[in-house]
Amino acid sequence: MPPVKRVLRAGVLVTATALAGLLALSGCDSGDDTDASPKSPGRTSRPPAASPAPSGNTLDPSAPARTASPAPRTTPRPSGTDDGVRLPPLHAGFDYQIGGAYPPAAGVGIVSRDRSSSPAPGLYNICYVNAFQAQPEERGRWPADLLLRDADGKVVVDEDWNEALLDIRTPAKRRRVAARVDRWIDDCAKRGFDAVEPDNYDSYTRSRKLLTPDDATAFITLLSQHAHARNLAIGQKNTVELAGLRSRTGLDFAVAEECGEYDECGEYAKAFHDRVVVVEYTDSGLRKARSAFGDRLSIVRRDVLVSTPGSEDYVRRTR
């Protein structure tokens, strides 16, 4: 079983030419393609959750009830503002539960869960969606022309997760893909989440050069506009090389895997003004992240399978 998706470490360098193109990004797509309604959402691409069981963590059953989410906005909020959108609290306790929901430990203020789960009462809740790739059980639900294909017509696949990359190369296709992901974002809002975490922003690095950073940023901008219209904040998942474009793309915070291990936390902290939640998968990564940013960022150590209490793989530590 493969580990959690992490930042790719080799060959993920943006050239000066690519960056120059990104700086000219308009953030507005056009196109006439429409899309049929998607099937019911499938499970997360993460390993199936084990049944929750008592662990060494102290649970907090007395957390106050969560207030109702505000009504959806009818127009997108301007990029770089927080009008109508609740941003994650700074330096709050964090738990990464995308592999299965369970009662958060005492002191946790922010939780990220899969879109099929319900929010944790009384906490700041981030909704995980797989936005740039099709999970194996959902591949057949996507129109064939929205799956990225090489020159031979073969679908391009993220081999670690057996997930087909989505084709976001043209404005029309970006709009069609976004229309489907937007329905998941709508469901996150209806369930009462505060924010959305679209995964695989860095898919272009696995696309055999068929996708570009421009494609990725144009697509994430569409998702940002929709999330903000639903009064949801939106996080940048990894992809540190594009963090400097957050004001253009409308991203509000970062979800950074292993930024301590790979000395990237400072770049995220600078771009997002310390509004960063960090997931480390090794004790060394946790030590490094805490040593440099323990008083500024929200940091947790999880097991690479993001499992639930009661599983033999389960790890959750903050120090």
PDB file of C-alpha atoms in Angstrom:
ATOM      1  CA  MET A   1       0.000   0.000   0.000  1.00  0.00           C
ATOM      2  CA  PRO A   2       1.579   3.303  -1.039  1.00  0.00           C
ATOM      3  CA  PRO A   3       2.226   6.126   1.403  1.00  0.00           C
ATOM      4  CA  VAL A   4       0.515   9.490   1.477  1.00  0.00           C
ATOM      5  CA  LYS A   5       1.208  11.682  -1.515  1.00  0.00           C
ATOM      6  CA  ARG A   6       4.107  13.964  -0.785  1.00  0.00           C
ATOM      7  CA  VAL A   7       5.895  16.787  -2.511  1.00  0.00           C
ATOM      8  CA  LEU A   8       7.970  15.526  -5.414  1.00  0.00           C
ATOM      9  CA  ARG A   9      11.617  16.258  -4.711  1.00  0.00           C
ATOM     10  CA  ALA A  10      13.247  15.704  -8.096  1.00  0.00           C
ATOM     11  CA  GLY A  11      12.699  17.715 -11.219  1.00  0.00           C
ATOM     12  CA  VAL A  12      10.126  20.092  -9.746  1.00  0.00           C
ATOM     13  CA  LEU A  13      11.882  23.294 -10.707  1.00  0.00           C
ATOM     14  CA  VAL A  14      10.052  26.113 -12.458  1.00  0.00           C
ATOM     15  CA  THR A  15      12.111  27.807 -15.126  1.00  0.00           C
ATOM     16  CA  ALA A  16      12.329  31.546 -15.509  1.00  0.00           C
ATOM     17  CA  THR A  17      10.304  31.230 -18.709  1.00  0.00           C
ATOM     18  CA  ALA A  18       7.528  29.343 -16.937  1.00  0.00           C
ATOM     19  CA  LEU A  19       7.429  31.849 -14.123  1.00  0.00           C
ATOM     20  CA  ALA A  20       7.267  34.714 -16.570  1.00  0.00           C
ATOM     21  CA  GLY A  21       4.270  33.071 -18.170  1.00  0.00           C
ATOM     22  CA  LEU A  22       2.630  32.600 -14.788  1.00  0.00           C
ATOM     23  CA  LEU A  23       3.003  36.268 -13.955  1.00  0.00           C
ATOM     24  CA  ALA A  24       0.916  37.018 -17.027  1.00  0.00           C
ATOM     25  CA  LEU A  25      -1.854  34.675 -15.919  1.00  0.00           C
ATOM     26  CA  SER A  26      -5.247  36.369 -16.162  1.00  0.00           C
ATOM     27  CA  GLY A  27      -7.077  33.936 -13.873  1.00  0.00           C
ATOM     28  CA  CYS A  28     -10.159  33.982 -16.155  1.00  0.00           C
ATOM     29  CA  ASP A  29     -11.156  31.056 -18.383  1.00  0.00           C
ATOM     30  CA  SER A  30     -13.696  30.936 -21.156  1.00  0.00           C
ATOM     31  CA  GLY A  31     -15.333  28.085 -22.967  1.00  0.00           C
ATOM     32  CA  ASP A  32     -18.700  26.611 -23.872  1.00  0.00           C
ATOM     33  CA  ASP A  33     -18.286  22.988 -22.774  1.00  0.00           C
ATOM     34  CA  THR A  34     -20.881  21.644 -20.368  1.00  0.00           C
ATOM     35  CA  ASP A  35     -20.804  18.517 -18.281  1.00  0.00           C
ATOM     36  CA  ALA A  36     -23.329  16.000 -17.030  1.00  0.00           C
ATOM     37  CA  SER A  37     -23.899  15.679 -13.307  1.00  0.00           C
ATOM     38  CA  PRO A  38     -21.295  13.465 -11.641  1.00  0.00           C
ATOM     39  CA  LYS A  39     -22.049  10.266  -9.805  1.00  0.00           C
ATOM     40  CA  SER A  40     -22.025  10.105  -6.043  1.00  0.00           C
ATOM     41  CA  PRO A  41     -18.596  10.850  -4.554  1.00  0.00           C
ATOM     42  CA  GLY A  42     -16.395   7.840  -3.928  1.00  0.00           C
ATOM     43  CA  ARG A  43     -14.040   7.194  -1.066  1.00  0.00           C
ATOM     44  CA  THR A  44     -10.843   9.108  -0.573  1.00  0.00           C
ATOM     45  CA  SER A  45      -7.717   7.956  -2.367  1.00  0.00           C
ATOM     46  CA  ARG A  46      -6.217   7.322   1.048  1.00  0.00           C
ATOM     47  CA  PRO A  47      -6.240   3.861   2.639  1.00  0.00           C
ATOM     48  CA  PRO A  48      -9.623   2.785   4.060  1.00  0.00           C
ATOM     49  CA  ALA A  49     -10.066   3.857   7.650  1.00  0.00           C
ATOM     50  CA  ALA A  50      -9.852   1.405  10.492  1.00  0.00           C
ATOM     51  CA  SER A  51     -12.610   1.480  13.093  1.00  0.00           C
ATOM     52  CA  PRO A  52     -11.830   4.120  15.721  1.00  0.00           C
ATOM     53  CA  ALA A  53     -10.645   2.783  19.035  1.00  0.00           C
ATOM     54  CA  PRO A  54      -9.241   4.297  22.209  1.00  0.00           C
ATOM     55  CA  SER A  55      -5.684   5.535  21.920  1.00  0.00           C
ATOM     56  CA  GLY A  56      -3.112   7.292  24.009  1.00  0.00           C
ATOM     57  CA  ASN A  57      -4.575  10.672  23.035  1.00  0.00           C
ATOM     58  CA  THR A  58      -6.891  12.509  25.380  1.00  0.00           C
ATOM     59  CA  LEU A  59     -10.149  13.204  23.556  1.00  0.00           C
ATOM     60  CA  ASP A  60     -12.174  16.354  23.980  1.00  0.00           C
ATOM     61  CA  PRO A  61     -15.899  15.406  24.022  1.00  0.00           C
ATOM     62  CA  SER A  62     -16.850  18.709  25.645  1.00  0.00           C
ATOM     63  CA  ALA A  63     -15.950  20.861  22.638  1.00  0.00           C
ATOM     64  CA  PRO A  64     -18.586  23.553  22.037  1.00  0.00           C
ATOM     65  CA  ALA A  65     -21.144  23.110  19.294  1.00  0.00           C
ATOM     66  CA  ARG A  66     -20.213  24.544  15.919  1.00  0.00           C
ATOM     67  CA  THR A  67     -22.190  27.487  14.657  1.00  0.00           C
ATOM     68  CA  ALA A  68     -24.074  27.176  11.403  1.00  0.00           C
ATOM     69  CA  SER A  69     -22.242  28.111   8.221  1.00  0.00           C
ATOM     70  CA  PRO A  70     -23.262  31.393   6.588  1.00  0.00           C
ATOM     71  CA  ALA A  71     -25.383  31.414   3.459  1.00  0.00           C
ATOM     72  CA  PRO A  72     -23.462  31.044   0.177  1.00  0.00           C
ATOM     73  CA  ARG A  73     -22.244  34.228  -1.465  1.00  0.00           C
ATOM     74  CA  THR A  74     -23.578  35.041  -4.910  1.00  0.00           C
ATOM     75  CA  THR A  75     -20.389  36.711  -6.154  1.00  0.00           C
ATOM     76  CA  PRO A  76     -16.733  35.745  -5.677  1.00  0.00           C
ATOM     77  CA  ARG A  77     -14.851  37.681  -3.036  1.00  0.00           C
ATOM     78  CA  PRO A  78     -11.854  39.714  -4.215  1.00  0.00           C
ATOM     79  CA  SER A  79      -8.538  37.855  -4.048  1.00  0.00           C
ATOM     80  CA  GLY A  80      -6.410  38.662  -1.027  1.00  0.00           C
ATOM     81  CA  THR A  81      -9.308  39.569   1.290  1.00  0.00           C
ATOM     82  CA  ASP A  82     -11.117  37.548   3.935  1.00  0.00           C
ATOM     83  CA  ASP A  83     -14.550  39.171   3.532  1.00  0.00           C
ATOM     84  CA  GLY A  84     -17.158  36.462   4.092  1.00  0.00           C
ATOM     85  CA  VAL A  85     -14.508  33.742   4.491  1.00  0.00           C
ATOM     86  CA  ARG A  86     -13.268  32.400   7.806  1.00  0.00           C
ATOM     87  CA  LEU A  87      -9.519  31.783   7.628  1.00  0.00           C
ATOM     88  CA  PRO A  88      -7.741  29.110   9.694  1.00  0.00           C
ATOM     89  CA  PRO A  89      -6.579  30.311  13.130  1.00  0.00           C
ATOM     90  CA  LEU A  90      -2.863  30.944  13.431  1.00  0.00           C
ATOM     91  CA  HIS A  91      -0.679  28.482  15.350  1.00  0.00           C
ATOM     92  CA  ALA A  92      -3.588  26.259  16.424  1.00  0.00           C
ATOM     93  CA  GLY A  93      -3.396  22.570  17.279  1.00  0.00           C
ATOM     94  CA  PHE A  94      -3.827  20.502  14.109  1.00  0.00           C
ATOM     95  CA  ASP A  95      -4.851  16.973  13.165  1.00  0.00           C
ATOM     96  CA  TYR A  96      -4.760  15.446   9.684  1.00  0.00           C
ATOM     97  CA  GLN A  97      -7.615  12.930   9.445  1.00  0.00           C
ATOM     98  CA  ILE A  98      -8.030  12.377   5.713  1.00  0.00           C
ATOM     99  CA  GLY A  99      -7.637   8.622   6.188  1.00  0.00           C
ATOM    100  CA  GLY A 100     -10.650   8.428   8.499  1.00  0.00           C
ATOM    101  CA  ALA A 101     -12.399  10.655  11.013  1.00  0.00           C
ATOM    102  CA  TYR A 102     -12.081  10.196  14.778  1.00  0.00           C
ATOM    103  CA  PRO A 103     -12.566  12.435  17.859  1.00  0.00           C
ATOM    104  CA  PRO A 104      -9.766  15.011  17.912  1.00  0.00           C
ATOM    105  CA  ALA A 105      -7.389  15.181  20.873  1.00  0.00           C
ATOM    106  CA  ALA A 106      -7.625  17.943  23.430  1.00  0.00           C
ATOM    107  CA  GLY A 107      -5.949  21.105  22.167  1.00  0.00           C
ATOM    108  CA  VAL A 108      -6.753  20.519  18.495  1.00  0.00           C
ATOM    109  CA  GLY A 109      -8.299  23.549  16.816  1.00  0.00           C
ATOM    110  CA  ILE A 110      -7.980  22.618  13.127  1.00  0.00           C
ATOM    111  CA  VAL A 111      -8.900  19.310  11.474  1.00  0.00           C
ATOM    112  CA  SER A 112      -8.647  18.224   7.828  1.00  0.00           C
ATOM    113  CA  ARG A 113     -11.029  15.436   6.771  1.00  0.00           C
ATOM    114  CA  ASP A 114     -12.107  13.795   3.535  1.00  0.00           C
ATOM    115  CA  ARG A 115     -15.116  15.263   1.748  1.00  0.00           C
ATOM    116  CA  SER A 116     -17.118  12.124   2.568  1.00  0.00           C
ATOM    117  CA  SER A 117     -16.742  12.812   6.305  1.00  0.00           C
ATOM    118  CA  SER A 118     -18.557  15.242   8.574  1.00  0.00           C
ATOM    119  CA  PRO A 119     -16.834  18.218  10.229  1.00  0.00           C
ATOM    120  CA  ALA A 120     -15.590  17.981  13.824  1.00  0.00           C
ATOM    121  CA  PRO A 121     -17.954  19.986  16.074  1.00  0.00           C
ATOM    122  CA  GLY A 122     -16.553  23.232  17.420  1.00  0.00           C
ATOM    123  CA  LEU A 123     -13.320  23.177  15.385  1.00  0.00           C
ATOM    124  CA  TYR A 124     -12.019  24.742  12.182  1.00  0.00           C
ATOM    125  CA  ASN A 125     -12.639  22.098   9.500  1.00  0.00           C
ATOM    126  CA  ILE A 126     -10.826  21.683   6.177  1.00  0.00           C
ATOM    127  CA  CYS A 127     -12.457  19.518   3.481  1.00  0.00           C
ATOM    128  CA  TYR A 128     -10.102  17.346   1.402  1.00  0.00           C
ATOM    129  CA  VAL A 129     -10.956  16.892  -2.297  1.00  0.00           C
ATOM    130  CA  ASN A 130      -8.878  15.208  -5.000  1.00  0.00           C
ATOM    131  CA  ALA A 131      -9.175  17.966  -7.589  1.00  0.00           C
ATOM    132  CA  PHE A 132      -6.515  17.333 -10.238  1.00  0.00           C
ATOM    133  CA  GLN A 133      -6.680  13.526 -10.587  1.00  0.00           C
ATOM    134  CA  ALA A 134      -9.348  10.823 -10.868  1.00  0.00           C
ATOM    135  CA  GLN A 135      -9.278   8.137  -8.215  1.00  0.00           C
ATOM    136  CA  PRO A 136      -9.308   4.566  -9.589  1.00  0.00           C
ATOM    137  CA  GLU A 137     -12.912   3.828  -8.633  1.00  0.00           C
ATOM    138  CA  GLU A 138     -14.072   7.133 -10.131  1.00  0.00           C
ATOM    139  CA  ARG A 139     -12.156   7.072 -13.424  1.00  0.00           C
ATOM    140  CA  GLY A 140     -15.103   5.634 -15.334  1.00  0.00           C
ATOM    141  CA  ARG A 141     -17.332   8.461 -14.135  1.00  0.00           C
ATOM    142  CA  TRP A 142     -15.257  11.074 -15.945  1.00  0.00           C
ATOM    143  CA  PRO A 143     -15.839  11.796 -19.648  1.00  0.00           C
ATOM    144  CA  ALA A 144     -13.071  10.114 -21.621  1.00  0.00           C
ATOM    145  CA  ASP A 145     -11.880  13.387 -23.104  1.00  0.00           C
ATOM    146  CA  LEU A 146     -11.273  14.887 -19.651  1.00  0.00           C
ATOM    147  CA  LEU A 147      -8.646  12.265 -18.823  1.00  0.00           C
ATOM    148  CA  LEU A 148      -5.167  13.444 -19.833  1.00  0.00           C
ATOM    149  CA  ARG A 149      -3.781  11.362 -22.702  1.00  0.00           C
ATOM    150  CA  ASP A 150      -0.390  11.171 -24.342  1.00  0.00           C
ATOM    151  CA  ALA A 151       0.349  11.284 -28.074  1.00  0.00           C
ATOM    152  CA  ASP A 152      -0.650   7.611 -28.374  1.00  0.00           C
ATOM    153  CA  GLY A 153      -3.996   8.176 -26.680  1.00  0.00           C
ATOM    154  CA  LYS A 154      -2.934   6.438 -23.481  1.00  0.00           C
ATOM    155  CA  VAL A 155      -4.207   7.873 -20.210  1.00  0.00           C
ATOM    156  CA  VAL A 156      -1.449   9.471 -18.128  1.00  0.00           C
ATOM    157  CA  VAL A 157      -1.469   7.969 -14.639  1.00  0.00           C
ATOM    158  CA  ASP A 158       0.050   8.884 -11.294  1.00  0.00           C
ATOM    159  CA  GLU A 159       1.719   5.526 -10.748  1.00  0.00           C
ATOM    160  CA  ASP A 160       1.967   5.835  -6.964  1.00  0.00           C
ATOM    161  CA  TRP A 161      -1.811   6.007  -6.625  1.00  0.00           C
ATOM    162  CA  ASN A 162      -3.032   4.597  -9.955  1.00  0.00           C
ATOM    163  CA  GLU A 163      -4.913   7.851 -10.513  1.00  0.00           C
ATOM    164  CA  ALA A 164      -5.553   9.272 -13.965  1.00  0.00           C
ATOM    165  CA  LEU A 165      -4.532  12.892 -14.384  1.00  0.00           C
ATOM    166  CA  LEU A 166      -7.295  15.229 -15.500  1.00  0.00           C
ATOM    167  CA  ASP A 167      -6.900  17.219 -18.701  1.00  0.00           C
ATOM    168  CA  ILE A 168      -6.846  20.928 -17.802  1.00  0.00           C
ATOM    169  CA  ARG A 169      -4.877  22.113 -20.836  1.00  0.00           C
ATOM    170  CA  THR A 170      -7.554  24.346 -22.351  1.00  0.00           C
ATOM    171  CA  PRO A 171      -9.951  26.922 -20.866  1.00  0.00           C
ATOM    172  CA  ALA A 172     -12.969  24.870 -21.975  1.00  0.00           C
ATOM    173  CA  LYS A 173     -11.698  21.681 -20.339  1.00  0.00           C
ATOM    174  CA  ARG A 174     -10.698  23.520 -17.187  1.00  0.00           C
ATOM    175  CA  ARG A 175     -14.241  24.818 -16.912  1.00  0.00           C
ATOM    176  CA  ARG A 176     -15.703  21.341 -17.345  1.00  0.00           C
ATOM    177  CA  VAL A 177     -13.395  19.752 -14.781  1.00  0.00           C
ATOM    178  CA  ALA A 178     -13.999  22.624 -12.377  1.00  0.00           C
ATOM    179  CA  ALA A 179     -17.775  22.224 -12.740  1.00  0.00           C
ATOM    180  CA  ARG A 180     -17.469  18.700 -11.315  1.00  0.00           C
ATOM    181  CA  VAL A 181     -15.059  19.627  -8.538  1.00  0.00           C
ATOM    182  CA  ASP A 182     -17.248  22.624  -7.708  1.00  0.00           C
ATOM    183  CA  ARG A 183     -20.087  20.242  -6.847  1.00  0.00           C
ATOM    184  CA  TRP A 184     -17.821  18.578  -4.298  1.00  0.00           C
ATOM    185  CA  ILE A 185     -16.918  22.012  -2.931  1.00  0.00           C
ATOM    186  CA  ASP A 186     -20.640  22.792  -2.677  1.00  0.00           C
ATOM    187  CA  ASP A 187     -21.117  19.624  -0.649  1.00  0.00           C
ATOM    188  CA  CYS A 188     -18.256  20.605   1.667  1.00  0.00           C
ATOM    189  CA  ALA A 189     -20.037  23.898   2.296  1.00  0.00           C
ATOM    190  CA  LYS A 190     -23.375  22.198   2.910  1.00  0.00           C
ATOM    191  CA  ARG A 191     -21.773  19.804   5.408  1.00  0.00           C
ATOM    192  CA  GLY A 192     -20.459  22.780   7.389  1.00  0.00           C
ATOM    193  CA  PHE A 193     -16.752  22.811   6.536  1.00  0.00           C
ATOM    194  CA  ASP A 194     -14.839  26.091   6.793  1.00  0.00           C
ATOM    195  CA  ALA A 195     -12.288  25.490   4.033  1.00  0.00           C
ATOM    196  CA  VAL A 196     -11.343  23.206   1.171  1.00  0.00           C
ATOM    197  CA  GLU A 197      -8.013  21.494   0.405  1.00  0.00           C
ATOM    198  CA  PRO A 198      -7.737  20.584  -3.320  1.00  0.00           C
ATOM    199  CA  ASP A 199      -5.070  17.903  -3.647  1.00  0.00           C
ATOM    200  CA  ASN A 200      -2.558  17.321  -6.456  1.00  0.00           C
ATOM    201  CA  TYR A 201      -1.917  20.920  -7.449  1.00  0.00           C
ATOM    202  CA  ASP A 202       1.496  19.561  -8.493  1.00  0.00           C
ATOM    203  CA  SER A 203       0.062  17.026 -10.980  1.00  0.00           C
ATOM    204  CA  TYR A 204       1.742  18.902 -13.827  1.00  0.00           C
ATOM    205  CA  THR A 205       5.079  17.595 -12.523  1.00  0.00           C
ATOM    206  CA  ARG A 206       3.824  14.037 -13.207  1.00  0.00           C
ATOM    207  CA  SER A 207       2.194  14.800 -16.555  1.00  0.00           C
ATOM    208  CA  ARG A 208       5.141  13.971 -18.846  1.00  0.00           C
ATOM    209  CA  LYS A 209       5.283  17.683 -19.667  1.00  0.00           C
ATOM    210  CA  LEU A 210       1.739  17.678 -21.062  1.00  0.00           C
ATOM    211  CA  LEU A 211       0.547  20.057 -18.345  1.00  0.00           C
ATOM    212  CA  THR A 212       2.247  23.287 -17.322  1.00  0.00           C
ATOM    213  CA  PRO A 213       2.336  25.458 -14.192  1.00  0.00           C
ATOM    214  CA  ASP A 214       0.120  27.904 -16.116  1.00  0.00           C
ATOM    215  CA  ASP A 215      -2.524  25.177 -16.514  1.00  0.00           C
ATOM    216  CA  ALA A 216      -2.388  24.345 -12.808  1.00  0.00           C
ATOM    217  CA  THR A 217      -2.639  27.943 -11.642  1.00  0.00           C
ATOM    218  CA  ALA A 218      -5.455  28.761 -14.069  1.00  0.00           C
ATOM    219  CA  PHE A 219      -7.421  25.776 -12.793  1.00  0.00           C
ATOM    220  CA  ILE A 220      -6.815  26.431  -9.090  1.00  0.00           C
ATOM    221  CA  THR A 221      -7.944  30.015  -9.650  1.00  0.00           C
ATOM    222  CA  LEU A 222     -11.324  28.742 -10.863  1.00  0.00           C
ATOM    223  CA  LEU A 223     -11.626  26.594  -7.743  1.00  0.00           C
ATOM    224  CA  SER A 224     -10.645  29.520  -5.525  1.00  0.00           C
ATOM    225  CA  GLN A 225     -13.327  31.721  -7.018  1.00  0.00           C
ATOM    226  CA  HIS A 226     -15.976  29.068  -6.443  1.00  0.00           C
ATOM    227  CA  ALA A 227     -14.829  28.251  -2.907  1.00  0.00           C
ATOM    228  CA  HIS A 228     -14.936  31.923  -1.962  1.00  0.00           C
ATOM    229  CA  ALA A 229     -18.419  32.243  -3.471  1.00  0.00           C
ATOM    230  CA  ARG A 230     -19.433  29.459  -1.065  1.00  0.00           C
ATOM    231  CA  ASN A 231     -17.788  31.272   1.879  1.00  0.00           C
ATOM    232  CA  LEU A 232     -15.023  28.681   2.087  1.00  0.00           C
ATOM    233  CA  ALA A 233     -11.330  29.418   2.451  1.00  0.00           C
ATOM    234  CA  ILE A 234      -9.088  27.431   0.106  1.00  0.00           C
ATOM    235  CA  GLY A 235      -5.659  25.995   0.812  1.00  0.00           C
ATOM    236  CA  GLN A 236      -2.641  25.375  -1.387  1.00  0.00           C
ATOM    237  CA  LYS A 237      -1.596  21.737  -1.049  1.00  0.00           C
ATOM    238  CA  ASN A 238       2.198  21.438  -1.281  1.00  0.00           C
ATOM    239  CA  THR A 239       3.709  22.772  -4.572  1.00  0.00           C
ATOM    240  CA  VAL A 240       6.058  25.200  -2.836  1.00  0.00           C
ATOM    241  CA  GLU A 241       7.406  26.460  -6.163  1.00  0.00           C
ATOM    242  CA  LEU A 242       4.048  28.164  -6.850  1.00  0.00           C
ATOM    243  CA  ALA A 243       3.504  29.595  -3.368  1.00  0.00           C
ATOM    244  CA  GLY A 244       4.603  33.051  -4.474  1.00  0.00           C
ATOM    245  CA  LEU A 245       1.596  33.259  -6.809  1.00  0.00           C
ATOM    246  CA  ARG A 246      -0.991  32.916  -4.040  1.00  0.00           C
ATOM    247  CA  SER A 247      -2.331  36.464  -4.401  1.00  0.00           C
ATOM    248  CA  ARG A 248      -3.025  35.823  -8.094  1.00  0.00           C
ATOM    249  CA  THR A 249      -4.595  32.403  -7.553  1.00  0.00           C
ATOM    250  CA  GLY A 250      -6.653  33.487  -4.536  1.00  0.00           C
ATOM    251  CA  LEU A 251      -5.331  30.806  -2.178  1.00  0.00           C
ATOM    252  CA  ASP A 252      -5.710  31.607   1.521  1.00  0.00           C
ATOM    253  CA  PHE A 253      -3.447  29.223   3.436  1.00  0.00           C
ATOM    254  CA  ALA A 254      -1.157  26.240   2.865  1.00  0.00           C
ATOM    255  CA  VAL A 255      -1.291  22.548   3.728  1.00  0.00           C
ATOM    256  CA  ALA A 256       2.378  21.558   3.624  1.00  0.00           C
ATOM    257  CA  GLU A 257       3.500  17.947   3.851  1.00  0.00           C
ATOM    258  CA  GLU A 258       7.073  17.445   5.104  1.00  0.00           C
ATOM    259  CA  CYS A 259       8.125  21.069   4.806  1.00  0.00           C
ATOM    260  CA  GLY A 260      10.234  20.562   7.928  1.00  0.00           C
ATOM    261  CA  GLU A 261      11.944  17.498   6.517  1.00  0.00           C
ATOM    262  CA  TYR A 262      12.796  19.326   3.296  1.00  0.00           C
ATOM    263  CA  ASP A 263      13.438  22.831   4.654  1.00  0.00           C
ATOM    264  CA  GLU A 264      10.481  24.441   2.897  1.00  0.00           C
ATOM    265  CA  CYS A 265       8.372  25.715   5.811  1.00  0.00           C
ATOM    266  CA  GLY A 266       9.899  29.179   5.576  1.00  0.00           C
ATOM    267  CA  GLU A 267       8.742  29.607   1.983  1.00  0.00           C
ATOM    268  CA  TYR A 268       5.180  28.688   2.882  1.00  0.00           C
ATOM    269  CA  ALA A 269       5.269  30.862   6.020  1.00  0.00           C
ATOM    270  CA  LYS A 270       6.422  33.867   4.004  1.00  0.00           C
ATOM    271  CA  ALA A 271       3.880  33.424   1.218  1.00  0.00           C
ATOM    272  CA  PHE A 272       0.930  32.770   3.533  1.00  0.00           C
ATOM    273  CA  HIS A 273       1.921  34.972   6.488  1.00  0.00           C
ATOM    274  CA  ASP A 274       2.245  31.967   8.842  1.00  0.00           C
ATOM    275  CA  ARG A 275      -1.212  30.634   7.973  1.00  0.00           C
ATOM    276  CA  VAL A 276       0.215  27.168   7.348  1.00  0.00           C
ATOM    277  CA  VAL A 277      -0.746  23.705   8.610  1.00  0.00           C
ATOM    278  CA  VAL A 278       2.144  21.252   8.503  1.00  0.00           C
ATOM    279  CA  VAL A 279       2.073  17.448   8.313  1.00  0.00           C
ATOM    280  CA  GLU A 280       5.320  15.601   8.987  1.00  0.00           C
ATOM    281  CA  TYR A 281       5.697  11.839   8.534  1.00  0.00           C
ATOM    282  CA  THR A 282       9.003  11.322  10.370  1.00  0.00           C
ATOM    283  CA  ASP A 283      10.261  12.208  13.828  1.00  0.00           C
ATOM    284  CA  SER A 284      13.174  14.089  12.267  1.00  0.00           C
ATOM    285  CA  GLY A 285      10.797  16.172  10.174  1.00  0.00           C
ATOM    286  CA  LEU A 286       8.718  16.978  13.243  1.00  0.00           C
ATOM    287  CA  ARG A 287      11.805  18.042  15.191  1.00  0.00           C
ATOM    288  CA  LYS A 288      13.007  20.287  12.376  1.00  0.00           C
ATOM    289  CA  ALA A 289       9.609  21.883  11.841  1.00  0.00           C
ATOM    290  CA  ARG A 290       9.119  22.497  15.553  1.00  0.00           C
ATOM    291  CA  SER A 291      12.633  23.802  16.046  1.00  0.00           C
ATOM    292  CA  ALA A 292      12.265  26.495  13.401  1.00  0.00           C
ATOM    293  CA  PHE A 293       8.511  27.161  13.363  1.00  0.00           C
ATOM    294  CA  GLY A 294       7.000  25.563  16.453  1.00  0.00           C
ATOM    295  CA  ASP A 295       5.873  28.936  17.794  1.00  0.00           C
ATOM    296  CA  ARG A 296       4.375  30.092  14.474  1.00  0.00           C
ATOM    297  CA  LEU A 297       2.804  27.261  12.443  1.00  0.00           C
ATOM    298  CA  SER A 298       0.298  24.452  13.130  1.00  0.00           C
ATOM    299  CA  ILE A 299       2.372  21.253  13.090  1.00  0.00           C
ATOM    300  CA  VAL A 300       1.506  17.569  13.536  1.00  0.00           C
ATOM    301  CA  ARG A 301       3.341  14.266  13.005  1.00  0.00           C
ATOM    302  CA  ARG A 302       1.162  11.576  11.405  1.00  0.00           C
ATOM    303  CA  ASP A 303       1.794   8.100  10.034  1.00  0.00           C
ATOM    304  CA  VAL A 304       2.139   7.925   6.255  1.00  0.00           C
ATOM    305  CA  LEU A 305      -1.126   5.965   5.942  1.00  0.00           C
ATOM    306  CA  VAL A 306      -2.991   8.680   7.885  1.00  0.00           C
ATOM    307  CA  SER A 307      -4.683   5.899   9.823  1.00  0.00           C
ATOM    308  CA  THR A 308      -7.139   6.023  12.702  1.00  0.00           C
ATOM    309  CA  PRO A 309      -6.637   5.174  16.392  1.00  0.00           C
ATOM    310  CA  GLY A 310      -6.663   1.425  16.908  1.00  0.00           C
ATOM    311  CA  SER A 311      -4.671   0.754  13.751  1.00  0.00           C
ATOM    312  CA  GLU A 312      -1.188  -0.689  14.262  1.00  0.00           C
ATOM    313  CA  ASP A 313       0.133   2.039  11.967  1.00  0.00           C
ATOM    314  CA  TYR A 314      -1.463   4.935  13.838  1.00  0.00           C
ATOM    315  CA  VAL A 315       0.868   7.738  14.905  1.00  0.00           C
ATOM    316  CA  ARG A 316      -0.058  11.240  15.996  1.00  0.00           C
ATOM    317  CA  ARG A 317       2.390  13.446  17.826  1.00  0.00           C
ATOM    318  CA  THR A 318       2.976  17.141  18.218  1.00  0.00           C
ATOM    319  CA  ARG A 319       6.321  16.970  20.010  1.00  0.00           C
TER     320      ARG A 319
END
